[in-house]
Coordinates of C-alpha atoms and ligand atoms in Angstrom, one line a residue:
Chain A
M1 CA 0.0 0.0 0.0
T2 CA 1.5 3.4 -0.9
A3 CA 1.4 6.4 1.4
T4 CA -1.4 8.0 -0.7
D5 CA -3.5 4.9 -0.6
E6 CA -3.1 4.8 3.2
R7 CA -4.1 8.4 3.6
S8 CA -7.2 8.0 1.4
H9 CA -8.0 4.8 3.3
H10 CA -8.0 6.7 6.5
A11 CA -10.2 9.4 4.9
F12 CA -12.7 6.7 3.9
E13 CA -12.7 5.3 7.4
D14 CA -13.3 8.7 8.9
E15 CA -16.2 9.4 6.6
F16 CA -17.8 6.0 7.4
Q17 CA -17.4 6.6 11.1
A18 CA -18.8 10.1 10.8
T19 CA -21.9 8.8 9.0
I20 CA -22.4 6.2 11.7
D21 CA -21.9 8.8 14.5
A22 CA -24.4 11.1 12.9
D23 CA -26.8 8.1 12.9
Q24 CA -27.1 8.3 9.1
R25 CA -27.4 5.5 6.6
I26 CA -24.6 3.7 4.8
E27 CA -25.6 2.9 1.2
P28 CA -24.2 0.1 -1.1
R29 CA -21.9 2.4 -3.0
D30 CA -20.4 4.0 0.1
W31 CA -17.1 2.7 1.4
M32 CA -17.4 0.4 4.4
P33 CA -15.0 -1.6 6.5
E34 CA -14.7 -5.2 5.4
A35 CA -15.7 -6.4 8.9
Y36 CA -18.9 -4.3 8.7
R37 CA -19.7 -5.8 5.3
K38 CA -19.1 -9.3 6.5
T39 CA -21.2 -8.9 9.7
L40 CA -24.1 -7.5 7.6
I41 CA -23.9 -10.3 5.1
R42 CA -23.9 -12.9 7.9
Q43 CA -26.8 -11.2 9.7
I44 CA -29.0 -10.5 6.6
A45 CA -28.4 -14.0 5.2
Q46 CA -29.3 -15.6 8.5
H47 CA -32.4 -13.5 8.6
A48 CA -33.4 -14.4 5.0
H49 CA -32.8 -18.1 5.7
S50 CA -35.0 -17.8 8.8
E51 CA -37.9 -16.4 6.7
I52 CA -37.6 -19.3 4.2
I53 CA -37.1 -22.1 6.7
G54 CA -39.9 -20.6 8.8
M55 CA -42.3 -21.4 6.0
Q56 CA -42.0 -25.1 6.8
P57 CA -43.4 -25.4 10.3
E58 CA -46.5 -23.4 9.5
G59 CA -46.8 -24.7 6.0
N60 CA -47.2 -28.1 7.7
W61 CA -50.8 -27.1 8.6
I62 CA -52.0 -25.4 5.4
S63 CA -53.6 -28.6 4.1
R64 CA -55.3 -29.3 7.4
A65 CA -56.4 -25.8 8.5
P66 CA -59.8 -26.4 10.1
S67 CA -61.8 -23.6 8.4
L68 CA -61.4 -22.0 5.0
R69 CA -60.9 -18.6 6.5
R70 CA -58.0 -20.0 8.6
K71 CA -56.6 -21.7 5.6
A72 CA -56.6 -18.4 3.6
I73 CA -55.0 -16.5 6.5
L74 CA -52.3 -19.2 6.9
L75 CA -51.6 -19.5 3.2
A76 CA -51.3 -15.7 2.9
K77 CA -49.0 -15.6 5.9
V78 CA -46.6 -18.2 4.6
Q79 CA -46.6 -16.5 1.2
D80 CA -45.6 -13.3 3.0
E81 CA -42.6 -15.1 4.5
A82 CA -41.4 -16.1 1.1
G83 CA -41.7 -12.4 0.1
H84 CA -39.7 -11.4 3.2
G85 CA -37.0 -13.9 2.2
M86 CA -36.9 -12.3 -1.3
Y87 CA -36.5 -8.7 0.1
L88 CA -33.7 -9.8 2.4
Y89 CA -31.8 -11.8 -0.1
A90 CA -32.0 -8.7 -2.4
A91 CA -30.7 -6.6 0.5
A92 CA -27.8 -9.0 0.9
E93 CA -27.1 -8.9 -2.8
T94 CA -26.3 -5.2 -2.5
L95 CA -23.3 -6.3 -0.5
G96 CA -21.9 -8.4 -3.3
V97 CA -23.2 -11.9 -2.6
D98 CA -26.0 -13.7 -4.5
R99 CA -29.1 -15.6 -3.5
E100 CA -27.9 -18.9 -5.1
E101 CA -24.6 -18.7 -3.2
L102 CA -26.4 -18.0 0.1
T103 CA -28.9 -20.8 -0.4
E104 CA -26.0 -23.2 -1.0
K105 CA -24.5 -22.1 2.4
L106 CA -27.9 -22.8 4.0
I107 CA -28.3 -26.3 2.7
E108 CA -24.7 -27.1 3.6
S109 CA -25.4 -25.9 7.1
K110 CA -22.6 -23.3 6.7
Q111 CA -25.0 -20.5 7.7
K112 CA -27.6 -20.5 10.4
Y113 CA -31.2 -19.5 10.7
S114 CA -33.4 -18.7 13.7
S115 CA -33.2 -21.5 16.4
I116 CA -37.0 -21.3 16.8
F117 CA -37.7 -23.1 13.5
N118 CA -36.0 -26.2 14.8
Y119 CA -39.1 -27.0 16.8
P120 CA -42.0 -29.0 15.4
T121 CA -45.6 -27.8 15.0
L122 CA -47.7 -30.5 16.6
T123 CA -51.2 -29.1 16.8
Y124 CA -53.2 -26.3 15.1
A125 CA -52.8 -24.2 18.2
D126 CA -49.1 -24.0 17.2
V127 CA -50.1 -21.9 14.2
G128 CA -51.7 -19.3 16.6
V129 CA -48.9 -19.5 19.2
I130 CA -46.2 -19.0 16.5
G131 CA -48.0 -15.9 15.2
W132 CA -48.4 -14.6 18.8
L133 CA -45.0 -15.4 20.3
V134 CA -42.7 -16.1 17.4
D135 CA -43.8 -13.3 15.1
G136 CA -44.1 -11.2 18.3
A137 CA -40.5 -11.9 19.3
A138 CA -39.4 -11.3 15.7
I139 CA -41.1 -7.9 15.9
C140 CA -39.2 -7.0 19.1
N141 CA -36.0 -7.9 17.4
Q142 CA -36.8 -6.3 14.1
V143 CA -38.4 -3.0 14.9
P144 CA -35.0 -1.5 16.0
L145 CA -33.5 -2.8 12.7
C146 CA -35.7 -0.4 10.8
R147 CA -33.1 2.2 12.1
C148 CA -30.1 0.0 11.2
S149 CA -27.2 1.9 9.7
Y150 CA -27.2 -0.1 6.5
G151 CA -29.9 1.5 4.2
P152 CA -31.1 -1.5 2.2
Y153 CA -31.5 -3.6 5.3
A154 CA -33.3 -0.9 7.2
R155 CA -35.7 -0.3 4.3
A156 CA -36.4 -4.0 3.9
M157 CA -37.2 -4.2 7.6
V158 CA -39.7 -1.4 7.5
R159 CA -41.7 -3.3 4.9
I160 CA -41.3 -6.6 6.8
C161 CA -42.3 -5.3 10.2
K162 CA -45.6 -4.1 9.0
E163 CA -46.5 -7.6 7.8
E164 CA -45.1 -9.3 10.9
S165 CA -47.3 -7.2 13.1
F166 CA -50.2 -8.4 11.0
H167 CA -49.2 -12.0 11.4
Q168 CA -48.9 -11.5 15.1
R169 CA -52.4 -10.1 15.4
Q170 CA -53.8 -12.9 13.3
G171 CA -52.1 -15.5 15.5
Y172 CA -53.5 -13.9 18.6
E173 CA -56.9 -13.7 17.1
L174 CA -56.8 -17.5 16.4
L175 CA -55.9 -18.1 20.0
L176 CA -58.7 -15.9 21.2
A177 CA -61.2 -17.9 19.1
M178 CA -59.7 -21.2 20.5
V179 CA -59.7 -20.2 24.2
N180 CA -63.3 -19.2 23.7
G181 CA -64.2 -22.5 22.0
T182 CA -64.4 -25.9 23.6
P183 CA -62.4 -26.9 26.7
E184 CA -60.3 -29.2 24.5
Q185 CA -59.4 -26.2 22.3
K186 CA -58.4 -24.1 25.3
A187 CA -56.3 -27.0 26.6
M188 CA -54.6 -27.2 23.2
V189 CA -53.6 -23.6 23.4
Q190 CA -52.1 -24.0 26.9
E191 CA -50.2 -27.1 25.8
S192 CA -48.8 -25.2 22.8
V193 CA -47.8 -22.2 24.9
N194 CA -46.0 -24.6 27.3
R195 CA -43.9 -25.9 24.4
W196 CA -43.2 -22.6 22.7
W197 CA -42.6 -20.2 25.6
W198 CA -39.0 -21.0 26.3
P199 CA -37.9 -21.4 22.7
S200 CA -39.4 -18.0 22.0
L201 CA -37.3 -16.4 24.8
M202 CA -34.2 -18.1 23.2
M203 CA -34.9 -16.2 20.0
F204 CA -33.2 -13.2 21.4
G205 CA -29.9 -15.1 21.6
P206 CA -27.6 -15.8 24.5
A207 CA -27.4 -13.7 27.6
D208 CA -25.4 -10.4 27.1
G209 CA -22.4 -11.9 28.8
D210 CA -22.2 -14.7 26.2
S211 CA -22.8 -12.6 23.2
P212 CA -19.4 -11.5 21.9
N213 CA -20.6 -9.7 18.7
T214 CA -23.1 -7.5 20.3
Q215 CA -20.7 -4.7 21.3
Q216 CA -19.3 -4.2 17.8
S217 CA -22.8 -4.5 16.2
M218 CA -24.0 -1.8 18.5
A219 CA -21.1 0.5 17.8
W220 CA -21.9 0.1 14.1
N221 CA -25.6 0.9 14.7
I222 CA -26.6 -2.5 13.3
K223 CA -27.9 -3.5 16.6
R224 CA -29.6 -1.0 18.9
H225 CA -30.4 -3.0 22.0
T226 CA -28.7 -6.0 23.7
N227 CA -30.3 -9.4 23.7
D228 CA -31.3 -9.2 27.3
E229 CA -32.9 -5.8 26.8
L230 CA -35.0 -7.1 24.0
R231 CA -35.9 -10.3 25.9
Q232 CA -37.1 -8.2 28.9
R233 CA -39.2 -6.0 26.6
F234 CA -40.8 -9.1 25.0
V235 CA -41.7 -10.6 28.4
D236 CA -43.1 -7.3 29.6
M237 CA -45.3 -7.1 26.6
T238 CA -46.4 -10.7 26.5
V239 CA -47.5 -11.1 30.1
P240 CA -50.7 -9.0 29.9
Q241 CA -51.6 -10.6 26.6
A242 CA -51.3 -14.1 28.2
A243 CA -53.5 -12.8 31.0
A244 CA -56.1 -11.6 28.5
L245 CA -56.1 -15.0 26.8
G246 CA -56.3 -16.8 30.1
V247 CA -53.2 -18.9 29.6
T248 CA -50.4 -19.4 32.0
L249 CA -46.8 -18.8 31.0
P250 CA -44.8 -21.9 32.2
D251 CA -42.3 -20.0 34.4
P252 CA -42.7 -20.2 38.2
D253 CA -40.3 -17.3 38.6
L254 CA -42.3 -14.9 36.5
R255 CA -43.5 -12.0 38.5
W256 CA -43.9 -8.2 38.4
N257 CA -41.0 -6.3 40.1
S258 CA -42.3 -2.9 41.0
E259 CA -38.9 -1.7 41.9
R260 CA -37.5 -2.4 38.4
Q261 CA -40.8 -1.6 36.8
A262 CA -40.3 -4.9 34.9
H263 CA -41.0 -8.6 35.2
D264 CA -38.5 -10.9 36.8
F265 CA -38.4 -14.2 35.0
G266 CA -36.5 -17.5 35.0
E267 CA -33.4 -18.5 33.0
P268 CA -34.0 -20.4 29.7
D269 CA -32.3 -23.7 29.4
W270 CA -29.1 -22.6 27.6
S271 CA -27.9 -26.1 27.1
E272 CA -31.0 -26.8 25.0
F273 CA -30.3 -23.5 23.1
K274 CA -26.7 -24.6 22.4
A275 CA -27.9 -28.0 21.2
V276 CA -30.4 -26.4 18.8
I277 CA -28.0 -23.9 17.3
T278 CA -25.3 -26.5 16.8
G279 CA -27.7 -28.7 14.8
A280 CA -29.1 -31.0 17.5
G281 CA -32.6 -29.6 17.9
P282 CA -35.8 -31.5 17.3
T283 CA -36.1 -30.7 13.6
N284 CA -32.8 -29.3 12.4
A285 CA -32.0 -32.2 10.1
Q286 CA -35.5 -32.3 8.8
R287 CA -35.7 -28.6 8.0
V288 CA -32.4 -28.5 6.2
A289 CA -33.1 -31.7 4.3
H290 CA -36.4 -30.3 3.2
R291 CA -34.9 -27.1 1.9
R292 CA -32.1 -29.0 0.2
R293 CA -34.7 -31.3 -1.5
A294 CA -36.8 -28.4 -2.8
H295 CA -33.7 -26.6 -4.0
E296 CA -32.2 -29.7 -5.8
N297 CA -35.6 -30.7 -7.3
G298 CA -35.8 -27.2 -8.7
A299 CA -32.3 -27.3 -10.3
W300 CA -33.6 -28.5 -13.7
V301 CA -36.3 -25.8 -13.7
R302 CA -33.8 -22.9 -13.0
E303 CA -31.5 -24.3 -15.6
A304 CA -34.3 -24.4 -18.2
A305 CA -35.2 -20.8 -17.4
R306 CA -31.5 -19.7 -17.9
A307 CA -31.3 -21.7 -21.2
Y308 CA -34.5 -20.2 -22.5
A309 CA -33.4 -16.7 -21.6
D310 CA -30.1 -17.2 -23.4
K311 CA -31.9 -18.5 -26.5
Q312 CA -34.2 -15.5 -26.5
A313 CA -31.3 -13.1 -26.0
A314 CA -29.5 -14.8 -28.9
K315 CA -32.5 -14.5 -31.1
K316 CA -32.8 -10.8 -30.3
Q317 CA -29.1 -10.4 -31.2
E318 CA -29.7 -12.0 -34.5
A319 CA -32.6 -9.8 -35.3
V320 CA -30.5 -6.6 -34.8
Chain B
M1 CA -48.5 2.3 35.6
S2 CA -49.4 -1.0 34.1
P3 CA -46.6 -3.3 33.1
H4 CA -47.1 -3.1 29.4
E5 CA -46.8 0.7 29.4
V6 CA -43.2 0.5 30.3
H7 CA -41.8 1.0 26.8
Q8 CA -44.7 2.8 25.3
G9 CA -43.9 5.5 22.9
E10 CA -40.5 4.3 21.7
H11 CA -41.5 2.7 18.4
D12 CA -44.8 2.8 16.5
A13 CA -44.7 -0.9 15.4
T14 CA -44.2 -2.1 19.0
N15 CA -47.1 0.0 20.0
A16 CA -49.2 -1.9 17.6
Y17 CA -47.9 -5.0 19.3
Q18 CA -48.7 -3.7 22.7
S19 CA -52.3 -2.9 21.8
L20 CA -53.0 -6.6 21.1
S21 CA -54.5 -7.4 24.4
E22 CA -56.5 -4.2 24.5
T23 CA -58.3 -4.4 21.2
T24 CA -59.5 -7.0 18.8
E25 CA -60.8 -4.6 16.2
H26 CA -60.5 -5.9 12.7
D27 CA -60.0 -2.8 10.7
D28 CA -58.0 -4.4 7.9
P29 CA -60.1 -5.8 5.1
R30 CA -58.1 -9.0 5.1
W31 CA -59.7 -9.9 8.4
A32 CA -63.3 -10.2 7.2
F33 CA -63.3 -12.8 4.5
G34 CA -59.6 -13.4 4.4
T35 CA -59.0 -12.7 0.7
G36 CA -60.7 -9.5 -0.3
F37 CA -64.0 -10.9 -1.3
E38 CA -66.0 -8.5 0.9
D39 CA -67.7 -6.9 -2.1
V40 CA -69.1 -10.2 -3.1
E41 CA -69.9 -11.3 0.4
A42 CA -72.8 -8.8 0.5
E43 CA -74.4 -10.5 -2.5
I44 CA -74.3 -14.0 -1.3
S45 CA -77.8 -13.6 0.1
A46 CA -79.2 -12.2 -3.2
P47 CA -82.5 -14.0 -4.3
V48 CA -82.3 -16.9 -6.7
P49 CA -82.8 -15.6 -10.3
E50 CA -86.3 -16.1 -11.7
G51 CA -86.9 -19.4 -13.5
T52 CA -83.9 -21.1 -11.8
D53 CA -84.2 -24.3 -9.8
P54 CA -82.4 -23.5 -6.5
A55 CA -81.2 -27.1 -6.3
D56 CA -79.6 -26.8 -9.7
L57 CA -78.0 -23.5 -8.8
A58 CA -76.7 -24.9 -5.5
A59 CA -75.2 -27.9 -7.4
Y60 CA -73.6 -25.6 -10.0
C61 CA -72.1 -23.3 -7.3
Q62 CA -70.6 -26.5 -5.8
M63 CA -69.1 -27.6 -9.2
L64 CA -67.4 -24.3 -9.7
G65 CA -66.5 -24.0 -6.0
D66 CA -65.2 -27.5 -5.7
D67 CA -63.0 -27.2 -8.8
A68 CA -61.4 -24.2 -7.2
L69 CA -61.2 -25.6 -3.6
I70 CA -59.7 -29.0 -4.5
Y71 CA -57.2 -27.6 -7.0
S72 CA -56.2 -24.9 -4.5
Q73 CA -55.6 -27.7 -1.9
R74 CA -53.3 -29.5 -4.4
L75 CA -51.5 -26.3 -5.4
S76 CA -50.8 -25.3 -1.8
E77 CA -48.7 -28.6 -1.5
W78 CA -46.1 -26.6 -3.4
V79 CA -45.6 -24.2 -0.4
A80 CA -41.9 -24.6 0.7
N81 CA -41.3 -26.9 -2.2
A82 CA -41.1 -24.6 -5.2
P83 CA -38.0 -24.3 -7.5
E84 CA -37.5 -20.6 -6.7
L85 CA -38.8 -18.0 -4.3
E86 CA -40.7 -16.2 -7.1
E87 CA -42.5 -19.5 -7.8
E88 CA -43.3 -19.9 -4.1
V89 CA -45.0 -16.5 -4.2
A90 CA -46.8 -17.1 -7.5
L91 CA -48.1 -20.6 -6.7
A92 CA -49.3 -19.7 -3.2
N93 CA -51.0 -16.6 -4.7
T94 CA -52.8 -18.7 -7.3
A95 CA -53.9 -21.1 -4.6
L96 CA -55.2 -18.2 -2.6
D97 CA -57.1 -16.7 -5.5
L98 CA -58.8 -20.0 -6.1
L99 CA -59.6 -20.5 -2.4
G100 CA -61.2 -17.1 -2.4
Q101 CA -63.4 -18.1 -5.4
A102 CA -64.3 -21.3 -3.7
R103 CA -65.3 -19.7 -0.5
V104 CA -67.8 -17.3 -2.1
L105 CA -69.3 -20.0 -4.4
L106 CA -69.7 -22.5 -1.5
S107 CA -71.3 -19.8 0.7
R108 CA -73.6 -19.1 -2.2
A109 CA -74.5 -22.8 -2.5
G110 CA -75.3 -22.8 1.2
H111 CA -77.5 -19.8 0.9
V112 CA -79.4 -21.0 -2.1
E113 CA -79.9 -24.5 -0.6
G114 CA -81.4 -22.9 2.5
R115 CA -80.4 -25.5 5.0
G116 CA -78.1 -23.4 7.0
R117 CA -74.8 -24.8 5.6
G118 CA -71.9 -22.4 5.4
E119 CA -68.7 -22.7 3.4
D120 CA -67.0 -24.8 6.0
A121 CA -69.9 -27.3 6.2
F122 CA -69.4 -27.9 2.5
A123 CA -65.6 -28.1 2.7
Y124 CA -65.2 -30.2 5.8
L125 CA -68.4 -32.2 6.3
R126 CA -69.3 -33.5 2.9
D127 CA -68.1 -37.0 2.0
Q128 CA -66.4 -37.8 -1.3
A129 CA -69.6 -38.4 -3.2
G130 CA -70.9 -34.9 -2.3
F131 CA -68.0 -33.2 -4.1
R132 CA -68.7 -32.1 -7.6
N133 CA -65.2 -31.2 -8.9
I134 CA -63.5 -32.5 -12.1
A135 CA -60.8 -35.2 -11.7
L136 CA -58.0 -32.9 -13.0
A137 CA -58.3 -30.9 -9.8
E138 CA -57.8 -33.8 -7.4
Q139 CA -54.7 -35.5 -8.9
S140 CA -51.4 -35.3 -7.2
D141 CA -48.6 -33.9 -9.3
D142 CA -46.1 -35.4 -6.9
L143 CA -44.3 -32.1 -6.8
D144 CA -43.1 -32.4 -10.4
F145 CA -42.9 -28.8 -11.6
A146 CA -43.6 -29.8 -15.2
R147 CA -46.9 -31.5 -14.2
C148 CA -47.7 -28.5 -12.0
I149 CA -47.3 -26.2 -15.0
A150 CA -49.2 -28.6 -17.4
R151 CA -52.2 -28.8 -15.1
L152 CA -52.2 -25.0 -14.4
L153 CA -52.1 -24.2 -18.1
I154 CA -55.0 -26.6 -18.9
F155 CA -57.1 -25.6 -15.8
S156 CA -56.6 -21.9 -16.1
T157 CA -57.2 -21.8 -19.9
W158 CA -60.5 -23.7 -19.4
R159 CA -61.7 -21.8 -16.3
L160 CA -60.8 -18.5 -17.8
A161 CA -63.0 -19.4 -20.9
L162 CA -65.8 -20.3 -18.5
L163 CA -65.5 -17.2 -16.4
H164 CA -65.4 -14.9 -19.4
R165 CA -68.8 -16.3 -20.4
L166 CA -70.1 -16.1 -16.9
L167 CA -69.6 -12.4 -16.6
G168 CA -73.2 -12.0 -17.7
S169 CA -74.6 -14.8 -15.5
A170 CA -78.1 -14.1 -14.2
D171 CA -76.8 -15.1 -10.8
P172 CA -75.2 -12.0 -9.3
V173 CA -72.8 -14.0 -7.1
I174 CA -71.5 -16.1 -10.1
A175 CA -71.2 -12.9 -12.1
A176 CA -69.3 -11.2 -9.4
V177 CA -66.9 -14.2 -8.9
A178 CA -66.4 -14.2 -12.7
G179 CA -65.6 -10.5 -12.6
K180 CA -62.8 -10.9 -10.1
G181 CA -61.9 -14.3 -11.4
V182 CA -61.3 -13.3 -15.0
K183 CA -58.4 -11.0 -13.8
E184 CA -57.0 -13.7 -11.6
L185 CA -57.2 -16.5 -14.1
T186 CA -55.7 -14.3 -16.8
Y187 CA -52.7 -14.0 -14.6
H188 CA -52.6 -17.7 -13.8
R189 CA -52.8 -18.6 -17.5
D190 CA -50.2 -16.2 -18.4
Y191 CA -47.9 -17.5 -15.7
A192 CA -48.4 -21.1 -16.8
A193 CA -47.9 -20.3 -20.5
R194 CA -44.7 -18.4 -19.8
W195 CA -43.3 -21.4 -17.9
A196 CA -44.5 -23.8 -20.6
L197 CA -42.4 -21.9 -23.0
R198 CA -39.3 -21.9 -20.8
L199 CA -39.6 -25.6 -20.0
G200 CA -40.6 -26.6 -23.5
D201 CA -37.9 -24.6 -25.2
G202 CA -35.3 -24.6 -22.4
T203 CA -33.0 -27.6 -22.1
E204 CA -33.4 -31.1 -23.5
E205 CA -34.3 -32.4 -20.1
S206 CA -36.9 -29.7 -19.4
H207 CA -38.5 -30.3 -22.8
R208 CA -38.7 -34.0 -22.1
R209 CA -40.2 -33.4 -18.7
M210 CA -42.7 -30.8 -19.9
Q211 CA -43.9 -33.1 -22.6
A212 CA -44.3 -35.9 -20.0
G213 CA -46.2 -33.4 -17.8
L214 CA -48.7 -32.8 -20.5
E215 CA -49.1 -36.5 -21.2
W216 CA -49.8 -36.9 -17.5
A217 CA -52.6 -34.3 -17.4
W218 CA -54.2 -34.9 -20.8
P219 CA -56.4 -37.9 -19.9
Y220 CA -58.4 -35.5 -17.6
V221 CA -59.0 -32.9 -20.3
E222 CA -62.1 -34.4 -22.0
E223 CA -64.1 -34.3 -18.8
L224 CA -63.8 -30.5 -18.7
F225 CA -66.0 -30.2 -21.7
R226 CA -68.7 -32.7 -20.7
T227 CA -72.1 -31.0 -19.9
S228 CA -74.0 -32.1 -16.8
D229 CA -77.8 -32.1 -16.6
E230 CA -77.8 -29.2 -14.1
E231 CA -75.6 -27.2 -16.4
R232 CA -77.8 -27.9 -19.4
R233 CA -80.9 -26.6 -17.5
L234 CA -79.1 -23.6 -16.1
V235 CA -77.8 -22.5 -19.5
E236 CA -81.5 -22.0 -20.4
A237 CA -82.0 -19.9 -17.3
G238 CA -79.0 -17.7 -18.3
V239 CA -77.2 -18.7 -15.1
A240 CA -74.6 -21.2 -16.4
V241 CA -72.5 -21.7 -19.5
D242 CA -72.2 -24.9 -21.5
P243 CA -68.6 -26.1 -21.0
A244 CA -68.7 -27.8 -24.3
G245 CA -68.8 -24.3 -25.9
T246 CA -65.4 -23.5 -24.5
R247 CA -63.6 -26.3 -26.3
E248 CA -62.7 -24.4 -29.4
E249 CA -61.2 -21.5 -27.4
F250 CA -59.3 -24.0 -25.3
D251 CA -57.9 -25.9 -28.2
A252 CA -56.8 -22.7 -29.9
V253 CA -55.0 -21.3 -26.9
L254 CA -53.3 -24.7 -26.2
A255 CA -52.3 -25.1 -29.8
Q256 CA -50.6 -21.7 -29.8
V257 CA -48.7 -22.2 -26.6
L258 CA -47.6 -25.7 -27.4
E259 CA -46.4 -24.7 -30.8
Q260 CA -44.4 -21.8 -29.5
A261 CA -43.0 -24.1 -26.8
T262 CA -42.0 -26.8 -29.3
L263 CA -44.3 -29.2 -27.6
A264 CA -46.7 -31.8 -29.1
R265 CA -50.4 -32.1 -28.3
P266 CA -50.6 -35.5 -26.4
E267 CA -52.4 -38.3 -28.1
V268 CA -53.7 -40.3 -25.1
A269 CA -57.0 -41.9 -24.2
P270 CA -59.2 -40.0 -21.8
V271 CA -60.1 -41.6 -18.5
G272 CA -63.4 -43.3 -18.7
T273 CA -66.7 -42.7 -16.9
I274 CA -68.8 -45.1 -14.8
G275 CA -72.1 -45.4 -16.5
G276 CA -71.6 -42.0 -17.9
R277 CA -71.0 -40.5 -14.5
S278 CA -67.8 -38.7 -13.3
G279 CA -66.8 -35.8 -11.1
R280 CA -69.8 -33.6 -11.7
Q281 CA -72.0 -36.5 -10.5
G282 CA -69.8 -37.2 -7.4
I283 CA -67.9 -40.1 -9.0
H284 CA -64.2 -39.5 -8.4
T285 CA -60.8 -41.0 -8.9
E286 CA -59.1 -42.8 -6.0
R287 CA -57.1 -39.6 -5.2
L288 CA -60.0 -37.5 -3.8
G289 CA -60.4 -39.6 -0.7
H290 CA -56.9 -38.9 0.3
V291 CA -57.2 -35.2 -0.3
L292 CA -60.3 -35.1 1.9
A293 CA -58.9 -37.3 4.6
E294 CA -56.1 -34.7 5.0
M295 CA -58.1 -31.5 4.5
Q296 CA -60.9 -32.5 6.8
S297 CA -58.9 -34.2 9.6
V298 CA -58.6 -31.3 12.1
A299 CA -62.1 -30.0 11.5
R300 CA -63.7 -33.5 12.0
E301 CA -61.5 -34.3 15.0
H302 CA -63.1 -31.3 16.9
P303 CA -66.8 -31.3 16.4
G304 CA -68.4 -28.2 17.9
A305 CA -65.1 -26.3 17.9
T306 CA -64.9 -22.7 16.7
W307 CA -61.8 -21.5 14.8
Ligands
FE2_1 FE1 -41.4 -12.8 8.1
FE2_2 FE1 -44.2 -13.5 10.0

C-alpha cells in the first residue's frame, strides 16, 4: 500500500465513522470496512434463511387448516414469509453476494437461521402461538432494525415489520377464538404455549455476557439493544396478553417487580439452546433436508429458465 | 402504571404490538373474509334468479366452487417446495385466488340451498360423493414442476374461458366471482404459459419433462367439456355456460402455446366414466379420498369447535 493509498483509506474510514456517528445511513456504493460488510452479510443472510425455513413449520398445517378462513390466512402468511426472504436476499445482494450462493450455504449448514424453527408444529394451536409469540418476538428484534445503519437492510425491515405485526395479530386472534371455544381447544392452546414459551425467549440469543458480537454491532448501529434488553421487553409485553387469553406462561419465577418496573423471569435452558443452534434440535436435520430437496428438485427448472433466456437473447441479437 | 406501558412511545410498530391485548378490532379488510372478497360477500344472500331451480344453482355453485377448492388444496402442496422463491409466491398466490373463489361459491351454494350450511360445512363435512369437482383438480402432481405447469395451463385456460362467459350470468354471485376471477385467471394462465415456453424450449431435459407433464394431465381434459344435466338446465335460465362451448377456445390457446413451446399435443386416451358419470355426479378417482382425509382431519376431530 502506498502512502497515498493509506491516507485515502483513513479518509474513507473517517467518513464512514462520521456517517455512523451522525446516525445516518450507509448505502451500497459507500465505502465500508470489510468487517462491517461481513457482519451484515452474515446477519441478513441468516435473517433471510429464517424467513424461508420458517415457512416449513407453518406450511405443515395449510392442508389441514380447520376452516377455509383460517386456511386463507395461513396461506397468505406463509406466502408473505417467502416475500420477506426475497427482500432480504435482495438486500444481501447489495453487499456483493447472491441468493444462489447463500442458499448453498444454508443447505450445507454453513449459515444459520433462527433457532425457533428447529421445533416441530404438533397441533393447530401452534399456528396461533407461532403468530403470537414467534412473530411477536421477531417484531421486538426487528423494529429496531428499521433504524439500522445499512440503508437497504433498514428499508427491507420497514416493509417486513408491517406484515409481521399483522401476522402477530392474526395468531393472537386465532388463539382468542380457540380459548373461547371448547375446553379441548383451550387445553390445546395451553399445551402449545407450554412448548413454545422458552424457545421464544431463546430467539433473542444468548445472555449479554455470552454474546461477543453485540458490542461491535451496537457500535456500528446495526444493533440498537442488547439481547437481554429485547428479551425483557418481550416478556413485559407478553405477560398482559397471556392474561387476556387466560393462559399461564410456564415459568414459576415470572412476577412483576415494581422496583425495576419490569418482570422478573427465569433463565431459559441454555444447554438446549446450544444444542439447537449447533444442529441437535428436534427438527434441524428435517428442515435443512427439506430445503435441500426443494432446491435440488428445482435445479432443472432454474437451468431451463436460464437456457430459455439465453436463447431469447441470442434471437434478439440475430434480429438486430 | 401497568406493566405493558413500560416501553410505550418508543416505536410505532411495537405500540401496535402492545395494543394486542386491548383491542380485537378488525380494521383491515383482510380480516373479514380473508382474501378481499367482501364486495361479493354482500351479494351471497341475493335472491335466486327467476326461472332457476335452487337445487340446480346450489349444485352448480358447488361444481365451480369444488374445482377451485380442491385444486387450491393441491396447489398449496407446493408451499416450501417450489424451485425458486418467485415461484413460491406465485403458486401460493394462485392457490389463494382459487380458495377465495371457492369460499364465495360454496357460501352461495349454502344460501341457495337454504339448509343453513356455510362454506365450512361444504368443505369439511361432505363425503367424497358430495364433491362435484372435475378429476383434474384432485390429482397429485407429486411435486413435479412440469406436471404442475401442465395442469395449471390446462385448468386456467379452461376456467378463464368459462368465467369470461359467466360475466353476464343471471346469478349475481356467479357474475361477481367471474368479474374478479377473470383478472385472476388471466394472470394464472399467463404465468403457466410463460413457464410452458421456458420448459418446452429450455433444455433437453426440461423439454422431455414438460412433454411428460402434458401426457400426465391430458387424460383428464375431456371431462372438462362434458355437460352435466344441471348445467344444461341452467344454461337456459341464463345462469350457467355450457362447458362444451369453450372447447374451441381451449384448443386454440393450447395449440398456440404448445407450438411456441415446441411441444406436441398429447395423443392419449381420456379416463373413462362409470355409467356416464364422473366428477360432476360425485364419482371421483381414488385420489380425492386422500385429499379429503387430510383436508378435513382437524375439523372433523373437533366437532363443535370454533376457529
Ligand atoms: Fe417474516
Ligand atoms: Fe411472519
